Coordinates of C-alpha atoms in Angstrom, one line a residue:
X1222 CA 378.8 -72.6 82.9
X1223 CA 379.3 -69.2 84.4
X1224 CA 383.0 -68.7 85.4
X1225 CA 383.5 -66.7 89.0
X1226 CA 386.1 -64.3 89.6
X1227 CA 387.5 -63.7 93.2
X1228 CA 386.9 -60.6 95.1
X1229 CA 389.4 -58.8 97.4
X1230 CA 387.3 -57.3 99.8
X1231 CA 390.6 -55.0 100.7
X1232 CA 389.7 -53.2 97.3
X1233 CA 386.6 -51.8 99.3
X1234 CA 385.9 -49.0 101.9
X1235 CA 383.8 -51.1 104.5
X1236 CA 383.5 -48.4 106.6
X1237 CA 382.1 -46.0 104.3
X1238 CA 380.2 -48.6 103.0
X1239 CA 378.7 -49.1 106.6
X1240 CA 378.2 -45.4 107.5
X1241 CA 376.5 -44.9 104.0
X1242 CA 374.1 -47.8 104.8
X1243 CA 373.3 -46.7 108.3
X1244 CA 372.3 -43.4 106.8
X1245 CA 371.8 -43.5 103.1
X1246 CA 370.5 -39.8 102.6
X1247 CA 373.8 -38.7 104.0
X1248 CA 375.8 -40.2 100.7
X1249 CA 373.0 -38.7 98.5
X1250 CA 372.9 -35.3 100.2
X1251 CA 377.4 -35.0 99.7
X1252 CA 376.9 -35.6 96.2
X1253 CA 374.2 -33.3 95.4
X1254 CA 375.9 -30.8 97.1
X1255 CA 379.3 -32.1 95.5
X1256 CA 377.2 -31.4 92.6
X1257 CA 375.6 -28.2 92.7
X1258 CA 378.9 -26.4 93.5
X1259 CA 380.2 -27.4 90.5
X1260 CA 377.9 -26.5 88.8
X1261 CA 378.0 -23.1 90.4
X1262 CA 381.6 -22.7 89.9
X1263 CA 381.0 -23.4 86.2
X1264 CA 378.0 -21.1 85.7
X1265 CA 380.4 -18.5 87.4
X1266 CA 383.2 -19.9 84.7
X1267 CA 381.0 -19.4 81.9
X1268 CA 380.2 -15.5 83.1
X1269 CA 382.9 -14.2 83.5
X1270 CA 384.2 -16.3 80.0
X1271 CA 380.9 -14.2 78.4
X1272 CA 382.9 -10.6 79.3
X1273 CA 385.2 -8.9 76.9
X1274 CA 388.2 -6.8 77.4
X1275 CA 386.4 -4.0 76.6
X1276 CA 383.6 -4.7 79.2
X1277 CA 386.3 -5.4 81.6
X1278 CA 388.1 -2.2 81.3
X1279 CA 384.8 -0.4 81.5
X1280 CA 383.9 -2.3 84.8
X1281 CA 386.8 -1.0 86.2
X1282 CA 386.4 2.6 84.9
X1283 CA 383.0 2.7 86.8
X1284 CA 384.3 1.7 90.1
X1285 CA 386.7 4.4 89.8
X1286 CA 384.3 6.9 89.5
X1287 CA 381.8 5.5 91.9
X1288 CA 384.7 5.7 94.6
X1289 CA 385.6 9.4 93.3
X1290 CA 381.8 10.4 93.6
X1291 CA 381.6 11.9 97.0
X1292 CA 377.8 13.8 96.7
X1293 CA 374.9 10.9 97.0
X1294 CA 372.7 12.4 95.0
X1295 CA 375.4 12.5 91.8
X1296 CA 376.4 9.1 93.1
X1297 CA 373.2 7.3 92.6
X1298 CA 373.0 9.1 88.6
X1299 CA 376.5 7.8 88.2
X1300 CA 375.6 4.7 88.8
X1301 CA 372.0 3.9 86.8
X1302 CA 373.6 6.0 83.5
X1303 CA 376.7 4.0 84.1
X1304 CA 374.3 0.8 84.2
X1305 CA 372.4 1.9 81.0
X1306 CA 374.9 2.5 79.3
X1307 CA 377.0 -0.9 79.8
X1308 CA 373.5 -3.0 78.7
X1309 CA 373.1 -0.6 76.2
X1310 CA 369.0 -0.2 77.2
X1311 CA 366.8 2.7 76.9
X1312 CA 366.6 3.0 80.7
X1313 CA 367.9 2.0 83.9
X1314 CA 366.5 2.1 87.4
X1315 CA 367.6 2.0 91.3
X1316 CA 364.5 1.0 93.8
X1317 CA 365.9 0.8 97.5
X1318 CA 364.1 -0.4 100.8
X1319 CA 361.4 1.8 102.3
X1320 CA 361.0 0.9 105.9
X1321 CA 358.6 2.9 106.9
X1322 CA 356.4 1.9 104.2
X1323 CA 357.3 -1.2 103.5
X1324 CA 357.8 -0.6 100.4
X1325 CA 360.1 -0.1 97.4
X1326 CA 360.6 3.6 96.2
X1327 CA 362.8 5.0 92.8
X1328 CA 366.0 6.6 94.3
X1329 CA 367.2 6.9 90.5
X1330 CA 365.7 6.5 86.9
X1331 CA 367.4 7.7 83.6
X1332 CA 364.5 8.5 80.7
X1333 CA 362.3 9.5 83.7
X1334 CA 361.1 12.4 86.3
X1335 CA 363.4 11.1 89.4
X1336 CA 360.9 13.0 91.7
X1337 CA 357.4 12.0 89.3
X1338 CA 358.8 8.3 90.2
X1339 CA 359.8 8.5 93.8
X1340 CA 356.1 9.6 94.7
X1341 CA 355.2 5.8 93.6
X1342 CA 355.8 3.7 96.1
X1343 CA 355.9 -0.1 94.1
X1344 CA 355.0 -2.8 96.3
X1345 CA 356.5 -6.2 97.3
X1346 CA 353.9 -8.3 96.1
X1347 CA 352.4 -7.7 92.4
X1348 CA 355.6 -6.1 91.4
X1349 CA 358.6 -7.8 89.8
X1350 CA 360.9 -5.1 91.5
X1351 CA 359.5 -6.7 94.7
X1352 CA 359.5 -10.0 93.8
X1353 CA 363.4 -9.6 93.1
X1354 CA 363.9 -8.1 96.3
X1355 CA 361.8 -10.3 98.6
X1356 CA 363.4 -13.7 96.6
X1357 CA 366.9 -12.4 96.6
X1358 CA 367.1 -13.6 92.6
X1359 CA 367.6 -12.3 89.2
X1360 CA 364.5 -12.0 86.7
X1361 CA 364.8 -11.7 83.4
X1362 CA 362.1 -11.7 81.0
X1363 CA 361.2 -10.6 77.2
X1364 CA 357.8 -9.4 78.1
X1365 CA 356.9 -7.6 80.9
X1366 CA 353.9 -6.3 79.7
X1367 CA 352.9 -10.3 79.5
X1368 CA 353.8 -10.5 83.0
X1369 CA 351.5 -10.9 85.7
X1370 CA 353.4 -9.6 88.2
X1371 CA 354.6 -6.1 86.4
X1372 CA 353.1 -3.4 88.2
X1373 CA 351.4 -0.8 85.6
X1374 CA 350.7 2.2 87.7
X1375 CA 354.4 3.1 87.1
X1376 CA 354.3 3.3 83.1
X1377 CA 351.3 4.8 83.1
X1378 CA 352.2 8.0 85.0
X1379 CA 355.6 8.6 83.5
X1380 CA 354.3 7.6 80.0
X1381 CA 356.6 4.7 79.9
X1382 CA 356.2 1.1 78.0
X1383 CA 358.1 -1.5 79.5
X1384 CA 358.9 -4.1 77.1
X1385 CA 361.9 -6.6 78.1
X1386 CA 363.4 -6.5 81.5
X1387 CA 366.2 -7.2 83.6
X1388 CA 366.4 -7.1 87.6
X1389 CA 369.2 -7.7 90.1
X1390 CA 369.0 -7.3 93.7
X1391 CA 371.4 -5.1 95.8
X1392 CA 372.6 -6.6 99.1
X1393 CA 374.5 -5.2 101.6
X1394 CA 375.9 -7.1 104.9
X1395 CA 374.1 -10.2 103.3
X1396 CA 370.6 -8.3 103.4
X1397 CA 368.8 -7.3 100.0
X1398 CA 368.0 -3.6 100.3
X1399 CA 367.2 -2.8 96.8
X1400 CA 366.8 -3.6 93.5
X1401 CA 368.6 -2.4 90.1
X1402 CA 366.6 -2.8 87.1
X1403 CA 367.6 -2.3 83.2
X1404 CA 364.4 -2.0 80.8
X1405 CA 364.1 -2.4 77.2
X1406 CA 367.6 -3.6 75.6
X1407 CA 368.2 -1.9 72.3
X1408 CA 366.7 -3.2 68.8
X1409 CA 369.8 -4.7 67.4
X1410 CA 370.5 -5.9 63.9
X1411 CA 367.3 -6.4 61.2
X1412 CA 366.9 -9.5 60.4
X1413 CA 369.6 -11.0 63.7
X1414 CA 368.3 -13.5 66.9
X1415 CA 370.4 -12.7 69.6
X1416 CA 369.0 -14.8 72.5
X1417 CA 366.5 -17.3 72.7
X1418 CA 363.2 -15.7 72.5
X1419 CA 364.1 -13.1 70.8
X1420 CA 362.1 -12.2 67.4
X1421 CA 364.0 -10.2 64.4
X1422 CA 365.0 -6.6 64.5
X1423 CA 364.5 -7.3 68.6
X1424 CA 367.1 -7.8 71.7
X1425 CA 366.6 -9.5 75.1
X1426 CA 368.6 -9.2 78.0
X1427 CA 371.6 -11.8 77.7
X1428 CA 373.1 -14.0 80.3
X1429 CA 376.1 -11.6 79.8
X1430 CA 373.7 -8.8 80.7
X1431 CA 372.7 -10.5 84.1
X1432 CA 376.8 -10.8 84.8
X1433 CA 377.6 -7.2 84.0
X1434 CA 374.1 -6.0 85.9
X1435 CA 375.2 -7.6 88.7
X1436 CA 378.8 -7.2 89.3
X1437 CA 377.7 -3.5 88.8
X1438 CA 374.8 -4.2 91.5
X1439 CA 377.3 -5.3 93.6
X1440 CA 379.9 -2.6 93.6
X1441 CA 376.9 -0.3 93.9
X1442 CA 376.1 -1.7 97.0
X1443 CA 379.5 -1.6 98.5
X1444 CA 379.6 2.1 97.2
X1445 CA 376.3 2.6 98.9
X1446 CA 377.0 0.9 102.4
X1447 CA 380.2 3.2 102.1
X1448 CA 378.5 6.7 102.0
X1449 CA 375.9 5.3 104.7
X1450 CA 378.5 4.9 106.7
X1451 CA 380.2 8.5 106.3
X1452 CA 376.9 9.9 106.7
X1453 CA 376.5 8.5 110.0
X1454 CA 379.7 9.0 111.1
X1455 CA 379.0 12.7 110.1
X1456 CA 375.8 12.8 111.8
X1457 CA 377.6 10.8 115.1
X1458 CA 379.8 14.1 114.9
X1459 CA 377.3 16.9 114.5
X1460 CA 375.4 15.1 117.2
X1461 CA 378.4 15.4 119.3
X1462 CA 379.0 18.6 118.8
X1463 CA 375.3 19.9 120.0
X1464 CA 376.1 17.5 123.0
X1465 CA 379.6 19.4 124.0
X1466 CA 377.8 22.6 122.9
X1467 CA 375.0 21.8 125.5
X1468 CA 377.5 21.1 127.7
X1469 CA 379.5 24.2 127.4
X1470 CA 376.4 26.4 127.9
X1471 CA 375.3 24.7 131.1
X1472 CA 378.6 24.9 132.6
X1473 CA 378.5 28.7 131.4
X1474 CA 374.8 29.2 132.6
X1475 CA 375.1 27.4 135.6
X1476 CA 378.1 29.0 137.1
X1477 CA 376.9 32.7 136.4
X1478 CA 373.7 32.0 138.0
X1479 CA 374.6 30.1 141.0
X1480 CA 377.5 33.0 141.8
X1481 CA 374.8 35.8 142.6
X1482 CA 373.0 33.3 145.7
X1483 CA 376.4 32.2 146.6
X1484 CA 377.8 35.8 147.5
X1485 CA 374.4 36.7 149.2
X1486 CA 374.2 33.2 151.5
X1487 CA 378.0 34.0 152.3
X1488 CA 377.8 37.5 152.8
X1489 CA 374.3 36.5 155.1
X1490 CA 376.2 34.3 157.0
X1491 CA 379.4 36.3 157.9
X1492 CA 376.9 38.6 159.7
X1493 CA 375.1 36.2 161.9
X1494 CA 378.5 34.8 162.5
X1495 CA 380.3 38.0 163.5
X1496 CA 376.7 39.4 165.5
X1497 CA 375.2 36.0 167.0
X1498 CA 374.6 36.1 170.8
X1499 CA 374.1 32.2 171.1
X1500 CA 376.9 30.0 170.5
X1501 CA 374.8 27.3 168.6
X1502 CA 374.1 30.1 166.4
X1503 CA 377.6 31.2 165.6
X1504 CA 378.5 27.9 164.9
X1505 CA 375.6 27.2 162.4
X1506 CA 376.6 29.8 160.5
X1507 CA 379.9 28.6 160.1
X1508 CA 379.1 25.8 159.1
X1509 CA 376.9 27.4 156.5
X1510 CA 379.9 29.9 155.6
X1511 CA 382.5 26.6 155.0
X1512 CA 379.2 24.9 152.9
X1513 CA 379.0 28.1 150.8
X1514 CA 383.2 28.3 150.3
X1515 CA 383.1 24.5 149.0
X1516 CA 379.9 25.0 146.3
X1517 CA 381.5 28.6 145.3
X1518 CA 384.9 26.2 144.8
X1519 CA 382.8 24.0 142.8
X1520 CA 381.4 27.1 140.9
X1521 CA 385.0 28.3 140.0
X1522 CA 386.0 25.5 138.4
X1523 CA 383.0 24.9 136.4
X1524 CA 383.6 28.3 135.2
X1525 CA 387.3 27.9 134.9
X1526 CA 386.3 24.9 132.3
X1527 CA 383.7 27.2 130.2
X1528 CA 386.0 29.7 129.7
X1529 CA 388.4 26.8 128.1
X1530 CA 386.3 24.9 126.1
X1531 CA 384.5 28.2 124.5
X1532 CA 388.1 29.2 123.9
X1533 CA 388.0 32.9 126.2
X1534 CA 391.2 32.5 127.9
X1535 CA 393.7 34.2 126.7
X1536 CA 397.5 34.0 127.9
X1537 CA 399.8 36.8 128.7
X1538 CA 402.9 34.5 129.8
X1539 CA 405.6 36.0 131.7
X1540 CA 409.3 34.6 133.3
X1541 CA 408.2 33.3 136.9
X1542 CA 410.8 31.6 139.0
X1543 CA 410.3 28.0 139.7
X1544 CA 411.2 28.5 143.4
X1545 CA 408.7 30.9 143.9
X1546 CA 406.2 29.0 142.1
X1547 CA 406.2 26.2 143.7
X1548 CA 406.2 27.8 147.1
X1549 CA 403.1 30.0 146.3
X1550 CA 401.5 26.1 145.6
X1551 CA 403.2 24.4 148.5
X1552 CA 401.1 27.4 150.4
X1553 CA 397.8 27.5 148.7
X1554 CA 396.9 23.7 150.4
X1555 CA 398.9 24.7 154.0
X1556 CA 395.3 24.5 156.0
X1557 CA 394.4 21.4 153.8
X1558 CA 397.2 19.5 154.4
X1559 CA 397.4 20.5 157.9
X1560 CA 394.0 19.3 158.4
X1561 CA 394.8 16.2 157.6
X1562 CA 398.2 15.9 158.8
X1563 CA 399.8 15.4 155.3
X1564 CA 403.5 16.7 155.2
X1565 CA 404.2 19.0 151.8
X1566 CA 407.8 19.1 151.2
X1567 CA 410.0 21.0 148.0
X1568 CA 412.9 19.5 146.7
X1569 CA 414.4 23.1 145.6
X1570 CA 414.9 23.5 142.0
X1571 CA 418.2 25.1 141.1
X1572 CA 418.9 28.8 141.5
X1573 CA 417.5 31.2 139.1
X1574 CA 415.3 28.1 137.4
X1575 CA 412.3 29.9 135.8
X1576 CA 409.3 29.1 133.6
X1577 CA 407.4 31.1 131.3
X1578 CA 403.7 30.7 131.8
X1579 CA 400.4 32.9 132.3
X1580 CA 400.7 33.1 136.5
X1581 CA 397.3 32.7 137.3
X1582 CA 396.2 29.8 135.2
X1583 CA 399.9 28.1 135.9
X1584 CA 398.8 28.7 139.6
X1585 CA 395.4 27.3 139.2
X1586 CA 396.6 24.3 137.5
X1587 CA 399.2 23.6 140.4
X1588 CA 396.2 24.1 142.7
X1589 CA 393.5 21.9 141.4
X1590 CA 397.1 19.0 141.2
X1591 CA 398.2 19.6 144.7
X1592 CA 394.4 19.8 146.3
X1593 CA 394.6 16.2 144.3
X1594 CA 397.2 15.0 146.2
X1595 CA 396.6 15.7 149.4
X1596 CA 392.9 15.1 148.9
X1597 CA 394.0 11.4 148.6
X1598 CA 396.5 10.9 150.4
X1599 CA 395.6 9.1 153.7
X1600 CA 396.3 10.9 157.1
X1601 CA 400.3 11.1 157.5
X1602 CA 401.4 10.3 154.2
X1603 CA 403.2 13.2 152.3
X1604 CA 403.7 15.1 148.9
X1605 CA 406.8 16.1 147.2
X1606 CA 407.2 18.8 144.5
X1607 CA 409.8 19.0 142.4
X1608 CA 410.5 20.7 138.8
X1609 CA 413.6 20.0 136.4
X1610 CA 414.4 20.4 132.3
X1611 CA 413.2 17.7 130.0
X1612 CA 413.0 18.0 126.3
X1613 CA 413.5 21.6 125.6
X1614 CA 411.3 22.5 128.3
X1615 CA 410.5 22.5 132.1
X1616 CA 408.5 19.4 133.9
X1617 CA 406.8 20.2 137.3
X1618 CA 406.2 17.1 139.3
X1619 CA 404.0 16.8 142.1
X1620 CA 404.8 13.0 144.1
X1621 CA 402.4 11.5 146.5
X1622 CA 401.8 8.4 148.6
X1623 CA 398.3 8.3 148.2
X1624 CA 395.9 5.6 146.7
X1625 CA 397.6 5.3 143.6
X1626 CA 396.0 4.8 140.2
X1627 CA 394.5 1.7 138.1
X1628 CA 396.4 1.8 134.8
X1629 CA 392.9 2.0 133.3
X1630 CA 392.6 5.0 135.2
X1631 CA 395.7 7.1 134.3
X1632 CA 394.3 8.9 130.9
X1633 CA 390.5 8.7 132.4
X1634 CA 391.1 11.0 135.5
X1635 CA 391.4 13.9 132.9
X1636 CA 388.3 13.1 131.2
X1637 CA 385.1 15.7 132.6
X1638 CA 383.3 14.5 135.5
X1639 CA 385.0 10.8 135.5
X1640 CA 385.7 9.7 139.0
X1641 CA 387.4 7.0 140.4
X1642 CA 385.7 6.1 143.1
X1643 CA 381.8 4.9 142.9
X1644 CA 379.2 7.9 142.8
X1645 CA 377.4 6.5 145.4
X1646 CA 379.6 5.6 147.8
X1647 CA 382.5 7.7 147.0
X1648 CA 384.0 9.9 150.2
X1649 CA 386.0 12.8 148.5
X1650 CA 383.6 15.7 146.9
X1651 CA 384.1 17.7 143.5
X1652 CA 382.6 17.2 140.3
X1653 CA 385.8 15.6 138.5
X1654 CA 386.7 18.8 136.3
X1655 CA 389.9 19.6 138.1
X1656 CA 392.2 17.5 136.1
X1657 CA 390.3 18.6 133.0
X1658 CA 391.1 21.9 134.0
X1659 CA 394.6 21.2 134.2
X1660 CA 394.8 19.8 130.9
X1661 CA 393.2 22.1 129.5
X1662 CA 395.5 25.2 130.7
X1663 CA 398.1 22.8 130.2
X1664 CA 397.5 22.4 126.3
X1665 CA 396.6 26.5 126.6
X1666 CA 400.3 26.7 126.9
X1667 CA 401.6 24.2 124.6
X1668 CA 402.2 21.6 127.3
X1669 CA 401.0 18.5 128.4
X1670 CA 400.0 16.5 131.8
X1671 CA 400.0 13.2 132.7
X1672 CA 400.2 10.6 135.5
X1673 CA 401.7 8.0 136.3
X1674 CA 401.7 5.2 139.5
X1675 CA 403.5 1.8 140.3
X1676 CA 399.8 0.7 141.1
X1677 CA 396.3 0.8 143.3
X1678 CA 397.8 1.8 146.9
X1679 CA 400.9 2.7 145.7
X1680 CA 401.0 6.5 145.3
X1681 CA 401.2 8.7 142.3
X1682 CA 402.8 10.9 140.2
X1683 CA 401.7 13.5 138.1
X1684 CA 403.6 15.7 136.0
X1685 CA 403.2 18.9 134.2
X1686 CA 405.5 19.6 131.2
X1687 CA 405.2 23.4 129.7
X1688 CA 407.6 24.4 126.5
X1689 CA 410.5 26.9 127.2
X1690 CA 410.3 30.6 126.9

């Protein structure tokens, strides 16, 4: 007789039970992969458990002077002596990505001719360089010469035997883009077996070897990616700088040669202005006359920001009162404002309130601001100017109740040739260099600009500070 004993079915997860059995590979896929990261975790347990003190303290000796090596070329001899050295092999290698041959190429060798090796290009199939890089995995093996994949041609035209071999690929950003390689570990011992497979008087490559090759592989790559990076920044900026430097001679080029045709067309049209018979006529060459006087404007001020950014003008600043100053810009856009009906009031600064600035650059920088105001401000709006003391200096403020400013808008306006309006559509003229001009005579002097508005439709405020005397 066979004696039964109850079963609690609480005791069981049904549900589980049910998904499992709906779809079995699902319970079999969690614990293999349950399974393999332990494993994993305790492969990586049992590396870093195969590293000394010693080997520790050395690890961290070489990152310090891979990050102190500054100079690529002593960087990448740093770091295959430094990888030699810690496997204690007769030689050490660095192979890195060849794009444009698809290829692997010698960046670094110890033992070897570094430029004898970088004229061999080693391929990515029948090479175990490029079987490492292509796969993404670690090779290690006693015999390369037994190997079918070892590629020859290398050995043979550096007169070097490869014997035992160990290979670690680089990756940086998750991508493999080379491939460090440490050949023939040391005899150690007579008489000694170090590793499996290995024969007396002889050493292989170790698992502990694979560790150290690879943490070194990996702060390598980081070192590497690092000095990419500074090299393209560097380039970004030298790249830059022929861009500004292009810039700066067509402004110069531009506004000498255009100067010459401008006088003569001007000079051409005051003539059949002053001796034209035919009314049509005289009008015509006005109009050419006032076309000329806005592209010579335009001229000006491209040569006005030539002469700042090669660094020509020079300052001769003198005491100027305030008053005066801000009359003499009050008066420069009369016809302007006029024109358009836009009232330009002074809220008088106090007796004997002076600046010290070069007069004709603090002029032309209150020009280019007040032509701004009154440019957009609408037909019967106004501009105020004002100047008080603020921070150990003077602030002159020009106030209008024009279209305002974005406050995306509020640094941009002083970049070159930004405009606020669409360049297709927009209805005010200039090449946007004004404001840059400002700045820039502004920053001559020690001083700043900026702007500021309570929004799009709003009005603005722009203000230029200049240090005391």
């Amino acid at each position: 007789m066979h004696e039964f004993t109850p079963i609690d079915l609480s005791d069981f997860d049904l549900e589980a039970y049910d998904e499992a059995a709906a779809d079995p590979s699902a319970l079999d896929a969690a614990a293999l992969d349950e399974a393999a990261e332990a494993q994993a975790r305790r492969r990586r347990e049992d590396d870093a458990a195969l590293l000394t003190t010693t080997d520790l303290r050395r690890l961290l000796d070489v990152v310090s002077q891979l990050n102190a090596v500054g100079d690529p070329a002593a960087l990448l001899t740093s770091i295959i002596e430094t990888a030699a050295d810690l496997l204690d092999c007769a030689a050490a290698s660095l192979l890195l990505y060849d794009e444009t041959t698809d290829r692997l190429r010698f960046v670094a060798a110890t033992g070897s001719d570094t430029e004898t090796l970088a004229a061999i290009p080693v391929p990515l199939y029948g090479s175990i360089a490029g079987t490492i890089f292509r796969e993404g995995v670690t090779i290690n093996i006693p015999s390369a010469q037994n190997d079918l994949r070892h590629y020859d041609e290398v050995g043979k035209k550096v007169d070097f035997e490869t014997q035992s071999l160990l290979g670690v690929p680089m990756h940086i950003e998750g991508r493999v883009v080379g491939v460090l390689e440490a050949l023939n570990k040391h005899d150690g011992p007579t008489g000694t077996d170090d590793s499996e497979g290995g024969s007396a008087g002889s050493r292989n490559f170790d698992r502990r070897d694979e560790h150290l090759l690879g943490l070194l592989a990996d702060q390598m790559a980081v070192t590497l990616r690092n000095v990419r990076q500074q090299e393209a920044v560097r380039d970004a900026y030298e790249r830059l700088a022929q861009i500004e430097a292009t810039k700066s001679n067509f402004l110069t080029l531009t506004s000498h040669e255009l100067r010459t045709p401008l006088a003569t067309i001007r000079g051409f049209a005051e003539i059949l202005q002053d001796e034209a018979e035919n009314d049509h006529v005289r009008d015509f060459a006005a109009l050419i006359r006032e076309s000329t006087d806005r592209m010579a404007k335009v001229v000006d001020v491209m040569g006005e920001l030539s002469e700042l950014r090669m660094g020509r003008t020079r300052l001769s600043p003198e005491p100027r009162d305030l008053a005066d100053v801000l009359e003499r810009a009050r008066q420069a856009v009369g016809a302007h404002a006029e024109a358009k009906r836009v009232q330009v009031r002074i809220e008088p600064p106090a007796q004997g309130f002076t600046v010290c600035a070069h007069a004709e650059r603090l002029d032309m920088a209150l020009l280019h601001l007040m032509t701004n105001a009154v440019t957009f401000t609408p037909e019967g709006g106004g501009v105020t100017l004002r100047a008080y003391e603020h921070d150990g200096g003077v602030v002159i403020q020009i106030e209008d109740t024009g279209c305002g400013l974005a406050p995306e808008h509020r640094e941009a306006i002083f970049r070159e040739y930004f405009q606020v309006e669409n360049a297709l559509t927009r209805s005010h003229g200039g090449l946007g260099l004004g404001l840059t001009v400002v700045r820039g005579i502004a920053e001559l002097h020690g001083g700043r600009v900026w702007a500021e508005s309570p929004g799009e439709g709003r009005g603005s405020v722009f203000s230029l500070w200049l240090p005391g005397a």
